[in-house]
Coordinates of C-alpha atoms in Angstrom, one line a residue:
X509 CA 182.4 248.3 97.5
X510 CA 181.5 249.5 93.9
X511 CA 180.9 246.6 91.3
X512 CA 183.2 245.5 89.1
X513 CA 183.8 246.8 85.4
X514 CA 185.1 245.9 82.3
X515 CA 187.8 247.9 81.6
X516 CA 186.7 249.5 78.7
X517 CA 189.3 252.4 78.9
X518 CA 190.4 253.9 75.6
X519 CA 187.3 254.7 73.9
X520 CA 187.2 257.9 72.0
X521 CA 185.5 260.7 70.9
X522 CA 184.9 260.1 66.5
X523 CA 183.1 263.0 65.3
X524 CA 185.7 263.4 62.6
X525 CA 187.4 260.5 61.4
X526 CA 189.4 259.4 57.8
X527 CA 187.4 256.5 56.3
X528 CA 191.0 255.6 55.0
X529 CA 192.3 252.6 57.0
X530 CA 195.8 253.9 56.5
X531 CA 194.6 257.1 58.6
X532 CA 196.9 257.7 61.5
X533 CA 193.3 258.2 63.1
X534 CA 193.0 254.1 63.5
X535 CA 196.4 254.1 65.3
X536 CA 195.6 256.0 68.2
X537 CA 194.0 256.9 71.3
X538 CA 192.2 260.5 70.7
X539 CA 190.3 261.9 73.4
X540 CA 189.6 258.9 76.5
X541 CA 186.7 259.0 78.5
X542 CA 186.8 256.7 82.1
X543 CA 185.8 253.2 82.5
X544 CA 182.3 252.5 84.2
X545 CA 182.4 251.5 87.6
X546 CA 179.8 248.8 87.5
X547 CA 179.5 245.2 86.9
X548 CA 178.5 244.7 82.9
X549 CA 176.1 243.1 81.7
X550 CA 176.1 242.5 77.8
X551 CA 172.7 241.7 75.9
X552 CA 173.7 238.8 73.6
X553 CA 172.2 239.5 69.9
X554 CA 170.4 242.1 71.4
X555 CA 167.3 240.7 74.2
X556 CA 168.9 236.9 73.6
X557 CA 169.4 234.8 71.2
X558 CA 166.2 232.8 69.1
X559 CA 166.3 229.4 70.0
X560 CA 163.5 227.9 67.6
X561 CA 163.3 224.3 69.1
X562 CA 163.1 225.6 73.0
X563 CA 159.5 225.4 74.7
X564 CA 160.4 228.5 76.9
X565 CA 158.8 231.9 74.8
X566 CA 161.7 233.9 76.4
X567 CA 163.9 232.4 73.7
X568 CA 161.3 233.2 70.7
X569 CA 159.9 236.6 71.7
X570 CA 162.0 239.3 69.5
X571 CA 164.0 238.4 66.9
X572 CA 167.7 238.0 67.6
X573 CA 170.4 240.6 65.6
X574 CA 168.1 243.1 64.8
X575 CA 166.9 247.1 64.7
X576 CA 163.8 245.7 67.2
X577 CA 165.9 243.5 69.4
X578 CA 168.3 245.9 69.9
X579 CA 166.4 248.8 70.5
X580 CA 164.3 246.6 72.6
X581 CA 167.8 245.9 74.8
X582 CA 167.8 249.6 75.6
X583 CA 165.2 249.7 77.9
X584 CA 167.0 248.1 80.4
X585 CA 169.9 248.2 82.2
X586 CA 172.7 247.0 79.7
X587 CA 175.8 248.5 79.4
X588 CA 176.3 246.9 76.1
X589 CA 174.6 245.1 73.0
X590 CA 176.4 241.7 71.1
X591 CA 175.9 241.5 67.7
X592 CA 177.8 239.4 64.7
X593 CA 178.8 240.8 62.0
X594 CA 180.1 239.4 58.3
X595 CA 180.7 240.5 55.3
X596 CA 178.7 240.0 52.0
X597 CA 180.5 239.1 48.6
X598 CA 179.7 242.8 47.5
X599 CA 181.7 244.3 50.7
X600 CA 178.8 245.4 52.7
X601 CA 179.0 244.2 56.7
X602 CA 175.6 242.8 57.6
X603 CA 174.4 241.5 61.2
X604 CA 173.7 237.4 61.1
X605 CA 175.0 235.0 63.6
X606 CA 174.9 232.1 61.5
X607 CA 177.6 230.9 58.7
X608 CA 174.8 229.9 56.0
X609 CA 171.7 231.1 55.8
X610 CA 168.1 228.8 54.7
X611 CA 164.7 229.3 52.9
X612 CA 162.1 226.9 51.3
X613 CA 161.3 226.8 47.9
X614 CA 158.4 224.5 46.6
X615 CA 159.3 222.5 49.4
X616 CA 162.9 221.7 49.3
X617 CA 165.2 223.6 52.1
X618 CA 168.0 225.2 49.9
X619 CA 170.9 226.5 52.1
X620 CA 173.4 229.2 50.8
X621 CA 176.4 230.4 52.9
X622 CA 176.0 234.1 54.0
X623 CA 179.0 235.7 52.8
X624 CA 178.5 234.4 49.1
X625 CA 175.2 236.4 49.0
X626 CA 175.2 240.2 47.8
X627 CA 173.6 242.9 49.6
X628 CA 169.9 242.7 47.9
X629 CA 170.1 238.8 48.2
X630 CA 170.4 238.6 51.6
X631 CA 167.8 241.5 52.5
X632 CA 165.7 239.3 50.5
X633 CA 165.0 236.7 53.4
X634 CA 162.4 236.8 56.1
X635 CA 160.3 240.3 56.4
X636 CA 160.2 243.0 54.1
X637 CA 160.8 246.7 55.0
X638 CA 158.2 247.6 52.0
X639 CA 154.6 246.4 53.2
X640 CA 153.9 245.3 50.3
X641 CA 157.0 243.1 49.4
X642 CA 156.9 239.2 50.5
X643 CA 160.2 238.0 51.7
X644 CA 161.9 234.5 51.2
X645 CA 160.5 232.3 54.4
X646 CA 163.6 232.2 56.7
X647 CA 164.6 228.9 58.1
X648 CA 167.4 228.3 60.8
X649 CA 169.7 224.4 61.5
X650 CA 170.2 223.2 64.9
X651 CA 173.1 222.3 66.0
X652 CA 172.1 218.8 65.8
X653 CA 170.8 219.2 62.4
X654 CA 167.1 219.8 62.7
X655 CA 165.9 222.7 60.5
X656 CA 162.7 225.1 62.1
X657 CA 160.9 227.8 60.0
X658 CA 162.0 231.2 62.3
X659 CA 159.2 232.0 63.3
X660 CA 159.5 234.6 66.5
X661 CA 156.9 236.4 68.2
X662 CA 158.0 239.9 67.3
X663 CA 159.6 239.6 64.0
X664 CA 161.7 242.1 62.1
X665 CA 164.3 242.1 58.7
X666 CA 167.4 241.4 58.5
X667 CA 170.0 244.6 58.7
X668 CA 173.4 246.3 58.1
X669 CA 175.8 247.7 60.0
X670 CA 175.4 250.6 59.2
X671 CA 171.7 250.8 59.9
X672 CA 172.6 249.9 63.6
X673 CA 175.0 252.7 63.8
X674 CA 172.3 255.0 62.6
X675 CA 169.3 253.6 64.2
X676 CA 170.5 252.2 67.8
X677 CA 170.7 254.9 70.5
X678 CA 173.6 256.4 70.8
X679 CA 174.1 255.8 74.3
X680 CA 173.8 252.0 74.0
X681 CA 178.1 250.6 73.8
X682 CA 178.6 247.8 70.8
X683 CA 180.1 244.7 71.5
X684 CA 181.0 244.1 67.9
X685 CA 182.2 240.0 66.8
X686 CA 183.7 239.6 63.7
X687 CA 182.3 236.3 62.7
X688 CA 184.3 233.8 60.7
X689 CA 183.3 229.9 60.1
X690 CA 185.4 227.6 62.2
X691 CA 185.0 225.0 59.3
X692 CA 187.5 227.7 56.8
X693 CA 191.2 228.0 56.6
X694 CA 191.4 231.8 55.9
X695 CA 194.5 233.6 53.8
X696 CA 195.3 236.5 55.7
X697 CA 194.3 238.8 53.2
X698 CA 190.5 237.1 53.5
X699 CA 190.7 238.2 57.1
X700 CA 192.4 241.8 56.3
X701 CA 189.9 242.3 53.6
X702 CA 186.7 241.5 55.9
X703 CA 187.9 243.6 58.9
X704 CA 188.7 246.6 56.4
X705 CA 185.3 246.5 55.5
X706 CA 183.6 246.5 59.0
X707 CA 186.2 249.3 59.9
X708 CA 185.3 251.7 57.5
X709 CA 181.5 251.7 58.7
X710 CA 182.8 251.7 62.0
X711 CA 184.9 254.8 62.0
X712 CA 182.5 256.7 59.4
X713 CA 179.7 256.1 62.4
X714 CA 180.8 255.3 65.8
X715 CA 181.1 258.7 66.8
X716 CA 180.9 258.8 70.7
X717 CA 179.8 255.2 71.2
X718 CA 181.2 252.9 72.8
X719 CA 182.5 250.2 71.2
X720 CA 185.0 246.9 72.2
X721 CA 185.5 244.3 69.6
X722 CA 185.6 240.4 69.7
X723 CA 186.5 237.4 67.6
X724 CA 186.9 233.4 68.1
X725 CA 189.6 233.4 64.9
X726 CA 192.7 233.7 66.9
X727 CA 194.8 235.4 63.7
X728 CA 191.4 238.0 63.0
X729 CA 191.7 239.2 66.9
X730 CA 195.6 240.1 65.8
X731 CA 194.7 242.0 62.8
X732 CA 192.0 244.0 64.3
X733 CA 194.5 245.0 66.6
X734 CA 197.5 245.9 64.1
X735 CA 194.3 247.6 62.0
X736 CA 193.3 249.7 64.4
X737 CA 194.4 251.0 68.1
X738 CA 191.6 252.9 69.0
X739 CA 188.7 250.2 70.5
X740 CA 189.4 247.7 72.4
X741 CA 189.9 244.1 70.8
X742 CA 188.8 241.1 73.1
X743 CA 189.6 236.8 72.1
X744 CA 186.5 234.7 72.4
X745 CA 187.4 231.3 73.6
X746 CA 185.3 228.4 75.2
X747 CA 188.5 227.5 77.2
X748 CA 188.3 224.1 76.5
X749 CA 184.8 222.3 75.9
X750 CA 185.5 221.8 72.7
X751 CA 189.1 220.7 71.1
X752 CA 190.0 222.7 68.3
X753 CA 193.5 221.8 65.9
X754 CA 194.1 225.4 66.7
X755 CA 195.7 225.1 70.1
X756 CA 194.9 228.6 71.0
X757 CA 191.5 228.3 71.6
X758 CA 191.2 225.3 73.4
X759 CA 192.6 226.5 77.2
X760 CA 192.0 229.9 78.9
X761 CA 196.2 229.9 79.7
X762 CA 196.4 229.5 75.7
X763 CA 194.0 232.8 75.5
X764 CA 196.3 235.0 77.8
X765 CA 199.4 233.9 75.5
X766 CA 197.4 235.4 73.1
X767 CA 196.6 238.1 74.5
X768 CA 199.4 238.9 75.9
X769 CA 201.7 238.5 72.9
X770 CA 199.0 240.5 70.3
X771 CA 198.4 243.2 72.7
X772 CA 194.7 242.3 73.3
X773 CA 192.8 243.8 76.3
X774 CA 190.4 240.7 77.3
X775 CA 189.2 237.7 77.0
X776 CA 185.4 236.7 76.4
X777 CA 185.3 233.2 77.8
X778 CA 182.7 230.5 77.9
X779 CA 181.5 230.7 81.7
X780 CA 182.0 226.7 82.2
X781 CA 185.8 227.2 81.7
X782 CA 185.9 230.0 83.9
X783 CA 184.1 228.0 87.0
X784 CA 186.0 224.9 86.2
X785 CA 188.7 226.7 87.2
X786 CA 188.1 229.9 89.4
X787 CA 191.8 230.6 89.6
X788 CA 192.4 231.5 86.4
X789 CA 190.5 234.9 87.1
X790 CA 193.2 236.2 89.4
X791 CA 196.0 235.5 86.7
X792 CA 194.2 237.0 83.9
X793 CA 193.6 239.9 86.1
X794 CA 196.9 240.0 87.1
X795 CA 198.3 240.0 83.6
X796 CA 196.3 242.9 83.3
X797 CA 193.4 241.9 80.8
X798 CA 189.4 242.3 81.2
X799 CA 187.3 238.9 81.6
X800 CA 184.0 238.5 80.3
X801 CA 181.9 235.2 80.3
X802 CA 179.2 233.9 78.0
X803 CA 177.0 231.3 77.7
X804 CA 173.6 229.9 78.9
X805 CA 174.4 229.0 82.5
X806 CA 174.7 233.1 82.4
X807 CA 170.7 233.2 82.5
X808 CA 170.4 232.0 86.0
X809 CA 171.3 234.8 88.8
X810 CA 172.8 232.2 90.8
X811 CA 175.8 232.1 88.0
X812 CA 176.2 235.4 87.6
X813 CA 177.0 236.5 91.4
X814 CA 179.3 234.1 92.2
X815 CA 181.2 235.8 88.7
X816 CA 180.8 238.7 90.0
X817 CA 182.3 238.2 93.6
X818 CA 185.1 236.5 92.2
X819 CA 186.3 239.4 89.8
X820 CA 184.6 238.6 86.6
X821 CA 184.5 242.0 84.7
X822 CA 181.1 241.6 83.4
X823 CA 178.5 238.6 81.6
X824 CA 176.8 238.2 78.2
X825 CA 172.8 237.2 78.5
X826 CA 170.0 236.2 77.1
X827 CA 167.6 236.7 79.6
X828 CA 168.2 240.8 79.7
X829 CA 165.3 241.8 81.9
X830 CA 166.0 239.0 84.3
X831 CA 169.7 239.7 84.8
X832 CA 170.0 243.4 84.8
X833 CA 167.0 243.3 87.7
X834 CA 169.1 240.7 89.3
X835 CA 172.5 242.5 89.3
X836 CA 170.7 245.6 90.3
X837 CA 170.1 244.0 93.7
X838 CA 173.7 242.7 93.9
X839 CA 175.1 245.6 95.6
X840 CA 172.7 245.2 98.6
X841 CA 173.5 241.3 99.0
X842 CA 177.6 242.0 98.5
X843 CA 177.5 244.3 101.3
X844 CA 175.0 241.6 103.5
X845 CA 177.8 239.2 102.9
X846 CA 181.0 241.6 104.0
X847 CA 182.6 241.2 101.0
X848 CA 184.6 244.7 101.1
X849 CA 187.4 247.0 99.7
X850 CA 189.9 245.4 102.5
X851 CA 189.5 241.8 101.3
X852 CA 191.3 243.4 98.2
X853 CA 193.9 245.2 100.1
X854 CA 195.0 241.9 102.0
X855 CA 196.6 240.8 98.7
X856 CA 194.8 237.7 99.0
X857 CA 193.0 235.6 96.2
X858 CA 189.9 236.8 94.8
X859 CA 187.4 235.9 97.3
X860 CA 184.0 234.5 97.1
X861 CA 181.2 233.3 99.5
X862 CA 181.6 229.3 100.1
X863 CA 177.6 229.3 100.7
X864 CA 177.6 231.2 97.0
X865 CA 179.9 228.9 95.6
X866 CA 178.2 225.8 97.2
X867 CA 175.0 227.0 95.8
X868 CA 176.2 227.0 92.7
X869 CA 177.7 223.3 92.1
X870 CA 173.9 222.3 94.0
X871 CA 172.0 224.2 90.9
X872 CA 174.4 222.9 87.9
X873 CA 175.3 219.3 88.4
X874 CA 178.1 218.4 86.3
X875 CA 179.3 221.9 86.0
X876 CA 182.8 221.0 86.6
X877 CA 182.8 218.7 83.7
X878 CA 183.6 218.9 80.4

């Protein structure tokens, strides 16, 4: 029984392309290659994300959203790379995760909000790609407020979009997120203005790549769809473990609506919603859309499998040598457990080992909860 893919159909050849937006070029489907057959697994910010306050060196080793992380992701196994990407006040996409942005100065934190920097302003923080230039020392806020100098074992400066295009390896697929702040009620035209930007690099340098987009702003996921037909557009969604005033981005149901009514191809959920509820996998399948999962609980092997027995398309890691080693040895233990193409062809539900599944609630207590 091959492993499940994405369906990342629709992905075209670009070696010519209008950098007009209004090009019937970003209304169509030119030439199509075929999905992969295999079970994806998606490098998250490249080889993980930095998690300054964790006491595991797995989380601090290369720095996350960069030229050295993701070329770093290459060497293994991954099908695709996440990255976030935003625009700067002077129109240019850059890669950083995080809404605002910190340094120190004479000892006082001062915090500015990425997308009110200019180009040269926010290349200014952390390393310096001339030896002898001395960056602004980059800090990064917790979630729960504490602020830690970002201080990684293999450190590298910040970057554009356009310097990924040109210095990732070409056969390594994008998972690009448009990244908006939960915290801001966009106008539309914001949201237009910000994915014209992206879409221009995009198209000027995406050539043969492979590329599927995301978002967690329901209205941006729409508009990268009317924008553009060519890649396919996924809704991120933590289905539920946190309440928005947004209704569609608090259930997985609410992201197939969606979906369903914008024309998306996927959702990219937050694994917790996706185990909560395990039945939700056959509907979304059966409405015809892709599933991917995220989230921490994705860096123990003994999440992942159960995902993937139960038709999860593919998974978004951190741990990228520990999960692409682990899937690799998937195939072997599917067919040790007769799970096979006829399980499938009895029109059953999606099927998956009771001893997996009973594994799993032993290793994650309180999974099933909020």
């Amino acid at each position: 029984m091959p492993l499940k893919a994405v369906h990342v159909k629709n992905v075209p050849n670009l070696d010519q392309v209008s950098d007009d937006l209004n090009s019937p070029t970003f209304n169509t489907y030119p030439h199509l290659v075929q999905p992969a057959e295999d079970f994806m697994v998606i490098g998250h910010r490249g080889t993980g994300m930095n998690l300054l306050q964790s006491s595991d060196p797995r989380m601090k080793s290369i720095k996350e959203n960069s030229i050295l992380a993701f070329n770093a992701a290459g060497k293994f196994n991954l099908d695709f790379i996440e990255f976030d990407v935003q625009v700067t006040k002077d129109d240019y996409p850059i890669i950083f995760h995080d809404n605002f942005i910190f340094t120190e100065d004479k000892g006082v934190i001062i915090e500015k909000r990425v997308t009110d920097l200019n180009l040269d302003e926010f290349l200014s923080y952390g390393p310096q790609r001339e030896p002898n230039k001395v960056g602004k020392p980059l800090f990064r806020k917790t979630k729960d407020g504490r602020i830690f100098e970002w201080k990684v074992e293999k450190d590298d400066h910040l970057c554009t979009l356009e310097e990924v295009f040109q210095k990732v390896n070409h056969s390594m697929g994008f998972n690009i997120e448009f990244k908006f702040d939960d915290n801001v009620v966009y106008k539309e035209d914001d949201l237009v203005h910000a994915i014209q930007v992206v879409l221009r690099v995009v198209f000027k340098y995406a050539k043969e790549r492979s590329i599927f987009f995301s978002s967690f702003q329901p209205d941006a996921t729409l508009l990268i769809r009317k924008l553009q037909n060519t890649y396919p557009v996924f809704f991120l969604t933590n289905g539920g473990s946190e309440t928005y005033t947004d209704t569609r981005r608090n259930s997985l149901d609410e992201a197939m609506n969606l979906c369903l009514a914008g024309g998306l191809n996927g959702i990219v959920s937050e694994v917790r919603a996706i185990l909560r509820n395990p039945g939700v996998i056959r509907r979304i399948k059966d409405s015809n859309l892709s599933l991917i999962s995220y989230g921490q609980l994705n860096n123990m092997r003994e999440v992942v499998y159960p995902q993937l027995l139960m038709g999860v398309d593919g998974v978004i890691v951190d741990l990228v040598e520990e999960i692409t080693e682990a899937v690799a040895d998937f195939g072997e233990t599917i067919e040790k457990e007769k799970v096979g193409e006829e399980e499938e062809e009895e029109g059953d539900e999606i099927k998956c080992s009771q001893c997996q599944l009973s594994n799993l609630m032993k290793v994650i207590p309180g999974l099933v909860q909020p």
